[in-house]
GROMACS .gro file of C-alpha atoms in nm:
model
  184
    1MET     CA    1   3.365  -2.942  -0.186
    2ALA     CA    2   3.268  -3.096  -0.515
    3HIS     CA    3   3.244  -3.438  -0.675
    4TYR     CA    4   3.421  -3.523  -1.001
    5ASP     CA    5   3.383  -3.821  -1.232
    6LEU     CA    6   3.717  -3.832  -1.413
    7ARG     CA    7   3.909  -4.048  -1.653
    8THR     CA    8   4.264  -4.096  -1.532
    9GLU     CA    9   4.385  -3.945  -1.861
   10GLN     CA   10   4.233  -3.615  -1.740
   11MET     CA   11   4.435  -3.603  -1.418
   12LYS     CA   12   4.718  -3.388  -1.553
   13GLU     CA   13   4.466  -3.121  -1.656
   14MET     CA   14   4.232  -3.161  -1.359
   15ALA     CA   15   4.468  -3.217  -1.064
   16PRO     CA   16   4.550  -2.845  -1.024
   17LYS     CA   17   4.176  -2.771  -1.008
   18LEU     CA   18   4.093  -3.029  -0.739
   19ARG     CA   19   4.071  -2.914  -0.377
   20ALA     CA   20   4.110  -3.090  -0.045
   21GLY     CA   21   3.774  -3.240   0.047
   22ASP     CA   22   3.662  -3.303  -0.311
   23THR     CA   23   3.554  -3.656  -0.393
   24VAL     CA   24   3.662  -3.821  -0.715
   25THR     CA   25   3.545  -4.127  -0.903
   26LEU     CA   26   3.814  -4.249  -1.139
   27THR     CA   27   3.790  -4.462  -1.452
   28GLY     CA   28   4.097  -4.562  -1.651
   29THR     CA   29   4.449  -4.668  -1.556
   30LEU     CA   30   4.602  -4.676  -1.209
   31TYR     CA   31   4.947  -4.818  -1.138
   32THR     CA   32   5.017  -4.993  -0.810
   33ALA     CA   33   5.354  -4.933  -0.651
   34ARG     CA   34   5.481  -4.943  -0.296
   35ASP     CA   35   5.813  -4.849  -0.137
   36ALA     CA   36   6.028  -5.130  -0.284
   37ALA     CA   37   5.900  -5.050  -0.634
   38HIS     CA   38   5.943  -4.675  -0.576
   39LYS     CA   39   6.306  -4.733  -0.479
   40ARG     CA   40   6.366  -4.925  -0.804
   41ILE     CA   41   6.186  -4.665  -1.017
   42VAL     CA   42   6.394  -4.382  -0.872
   43GLN     CA   43   6.711  -4.587  -0.919
   44ALA     CA   44   6.615  -4.647  -1.284
   45MET     CA   45   6.558  -4.272  -1.327
   46GLU     CA   46   6.899  -4.193  -1.178
   47GLU     CA   47   7.067  -4.449  -1.407
   48GLY     CA   48   6.881  -4.330  -1.716
   49ARG     CA   49   6.705  -4.663  -1.766
   50GLU     CA   50   6.354  -4.710  -1.903
   51LEU     CA   51   6.077  -4.677  -1.646
   52PRO     CA   52   5.796  -4.933  -1.609
   53PHE     CA   53   5.536  -4.672  -1.708
   54VAL     CA   54   5.523  -4.312  -1.826
   55LEU     CA   55   5.520  -4.088  -1.519
   56ASP     CA   56   5.386  -3.779  -1.696
   57GLY     CA   57   5.019  -3.754  -1.598
   58ALA     CA   58   5.017  -4.093  -1.423
   59ALA     CA   59   4.814  -4.191  -1.118
   60VAL     CA   60   4.976  -4.430  -0.867
   61TYR     CA   61   4.783  -4.626  -0.606
   62TYR     CA   62   4.992  -4.731  -0.307
   63ALA     CA   63   4.865  -5.086  -0.280
   64GLY     CA   64   4.990  -5.443  -0.273
   65PRO     CA   65   4.689  -5.650  -0.380
   66THR     CA   66   4.627  -5.996  -0.243
   67PRO     CA   67   4.598  -6.285  -0.490
   68GLU     CA   68   4.267  -6.317  -0.668
   69LYS     CA   69   4.028  -6.602  -0.598
   70PRO     CA   70   3.878  -6.801  -0.888
   71GLY     CA   71   3.653  -6.576  -1.094
   72GLN     CA   72   3.811  -6.254  -0.962
   73VAL     CA   73   4.040  -6.007  -1.139
   74ILE     CA   74   4.219  -5.914  -0.815
   75GLY     CA   75   4.207  -5.992  -0.446
   76SER     CA   76   4.171  -5.727  -0.178
   77VAL     CA   77   4.337  -5.403  -0.287
   78GLY     CA   78   4.333  -5.160   0.002
   79PRO     CA   79   4.568  -4.862   0.036
   80THR     CA   80   4.895  -4.878   0.222
   81THR     CA   81   5.056  -4.606   0.433
   82SER     CA   82   5.174  -4.333   0.198
   83GLY     CA   83   5.451  -4.198   0.420
   84ARG     CA   84   5.673  -4.489   0.317
   85MET     CA   85   5.683  -4.341  -0.034
   86ASP     CA   86   5.776  -3.990   0.086
   87PRO     CA   87   6.153  -4.029   0.025
   88TYR     CA   88   6.083  -4.101  -0.344
   89SER     CA   89   5.769  -3.898  -0.418
   90PRO     CA   90   5.923  -3.551  -0.481
   91LYS     CA   91   6.149  -3.691  -0.755
   92LEU     CA   92   5.856  -3.873  -0.917
   93LEU     CA   93   5.633  -3.565  -0.894
   94ASP     CA   94   5.905  -3.352  -1.053
   95ALA     CA   95   5.915  -3.611  -1.337
   96GLY     CA   96   5.541  -3.570  -1.401
   97LEU     CA   97   5.355  -3.797  -1.160
   98THR     CA   98   5.019  -3.625  -1.116
   99CYS     CA   99   4.812  -3.829  -0.870
  100MET     CA  100   4.902  -4.039  -0.568
  101ILE     CA  101   4.644  -4.247  -0.380
  102GLY     CA  102   4.703  -4.407  -0.042
  103LYS     CA  103   4.631  -4.339   0.323
  104GLY     CA  104   4.787  -4.122   0.590
  105VAL     CA  105   4.977  -3.796   0.615
  106ARG     CA  106   5.255  -3.686   0.381
  107ALA     CA  107   5.583  -3.507   0.445
  108PRO     CA  108   5.624  -3.132   0.381
  109ALA     CA  109   5.865  -3.210   0.094
  110VAL     CA  110   5.587  -3.403  -0.081
  111ALA     CA  111   5.343  -3.112  -0.037
  112GLU     CA  112   5.605  -2.874  -0.180
  113ALA     CA  113   5.660  -3.099  -0.483
  114MET     CA  114   5.284  -3.124  -0.534
  115ALA     CA  115   5.260  -2.744  -0.536
  116ARG     CA  116   5.550  -2.714  -0.783
  117ASN     CA  117   5.390  -2.963  -1.018
  118GLY     CA  118   5.014  -2.915  -0.982
  119ALA     CA  119   4.969  -3.265  -0.840
  120VAL     CA  120   4.718  -3.411  -0.597
  121TYR     CA  121   4.716  -3.670  -0.317
  122MET     CA  122   4.399  -3.867  -0.258
  123VAL     CA  123   4.305  -4.111   0.011
  124ALA     CA  124   4.118  -4.436  -0.020
  125ILE     CA  125   3.953  -4.583   0.285
  126GLY     CA  126   4.175  -4.833   0.465
  127GLY     CA  127   4.007  -5.164   0.544
  128ALA     CA  128   3.789  -5.145   0.234
  129GLY     CA  129   4.018  -5.341   0.001
  130ALA     CA  130   3.752  -5.594  -0.094
  131VAL     CA  131   3.521  -5.310  -0.198
  132LYS     CA  132   3.801  -5.141  -0.395
  133ALA     CA  133   3.864  -5.470  -0.578
  134GLN     CA  134   3.516  -5.446  -0.730
  135SER     CA  135   3.624  -5.141  -0.932
  136VAL     CA  136   3.921  -5.325  -1.087
  137LYS     CA  137   3.828  -5.464  -1.429
  138ALA     CA  138   4.174  -5.578  -1.545
  139LEU     CA  139   4.521  -5.629  -1.399
  140GLU     CA  140   4.860  -5.673  -1.562
  141VAL     CA  141   5.195  -5.707  -1.382
  142ILE     CA  142   5.427  -5.473  -1.574
  143ALA     CA  143   5.747  -5.460  -1.365
  144TYR     CA  144   5.941  -5.609  -1.074
  145GLU     CA  145   5.749  -5.937  -1.067
  146ASP     CA  146   5.999  -6.065  -0.806
  147LEU     CA  147   5.837  -5.827  -0.554
  148GLY     CA  148   5.522  -6.039  -0.552
  149CYS     CA  149   5.221  -5.842  -0.432
  150GLU     CA  150   5.439  -5.529  -0.439
  151SER     CA  151   5.522  -5.559  -0.810
  152VAL     CA  152   5.412  -5.273  -1.033
  153LYS     CA  153   5.072  -5.349  -1.180
  154ARG     CA  154   4.860  -5.170  -1.437
  155LEU     CA  155   4.501  -5.170  -1.317
  156THR     CA  156   4.206  -5.080  -1.535
  157VAL     CA  157   3.945  -4.934  -1.302
  158GLU     CA  158   3.584  -4.819  -1.329
  159GLY     CA  159   3.421  -4.624  -1.049
  160PHE     CA  160   3.725  -4.615  -0.818
  161THR     CA  161   3.643  -4.359  -0.547
  162ALA     CA  162   3.885  -4.145  -0.346
  163ILE     CA  163   3.891  -3.823  -0.148
  164VAL     CA  164   4.135  -3.540  -0.219
  165ALA     CA  165   4.337  -3.510   0.101
  166MET     CA  166   4.604  -3.266  -0.021
  167ASP     CA  167   4.586  -3.033  -0.317
  168SER     CA  168   4.841  -2.833  -0.511
  169VAL     CA  169   4.752  -2.500  -0.344
  170GLY     CA  170   4.816  -2.608   0.015
  171GLY     CA  171   4.480  -2.757   0.112
  172ASN     CA  172   4.535  -3.044   0.355
  173LEU     CA  173   4.252  -3.237   0.518
  174TYR     CA  174   4.486  -3.389   0.775
  175ARG     CA  175   4.590  -3.045   0.896
  176ASP     CA  176   4.278  -2.838   0.828
  177GLY     CA  177   4.025  -3.102   0.928
  178ALA     CA  178   4.189  -3.154   1.267
  179ALA     CA  179   4.225  -2.778   1.321
  180GLN     CA  180   3.851  -2.715   1.297
  181TYR     CA  181   3.790  -2.955   1.586
  182ARG     CA  182   4.056  -2.788   1.803
  183LYS     CA  183   3.867  -2.456   1.797
  184ASN     CA  184   3.698  -2.453   2.134
   0.00000   0.00000   0.00000
């Protein structure tokens, strides 16, 4: 296991090299999107409409931030359960999405799409949304404002930490980590 300090612009190149268990500190652009936004993005893809952001090489954080308090850029911004995005993720990965960040296990179809596309799934610690907010330096709502906290936002982050939970060569902390404790 290794630690990487990466700019999000490096994710397309670096994602295939990351392995389950690696820690990553990201600086650059993350997009927030949850299931309602994912549904709209996939629908836009199917209808040939413009997408809210370029998928190729992008990193998406499954989060719905709370409103900021005076003097803050963002409120609490903890991860949401990634499995809700599983119906949409393979299509987005096949279109170039490179990094997904959330919490919880992913479906086999997502792992297969990650392998096809050299993508990575990272986890952020649930319950630490206030700490994650400290790494957000700027926020801009870029699509689906009617979804409120679930709108698509462009976050500029510095020092955003995550752990690689699933890599593009089949490494899976949820599976492999549990298996090592079952060996008795």
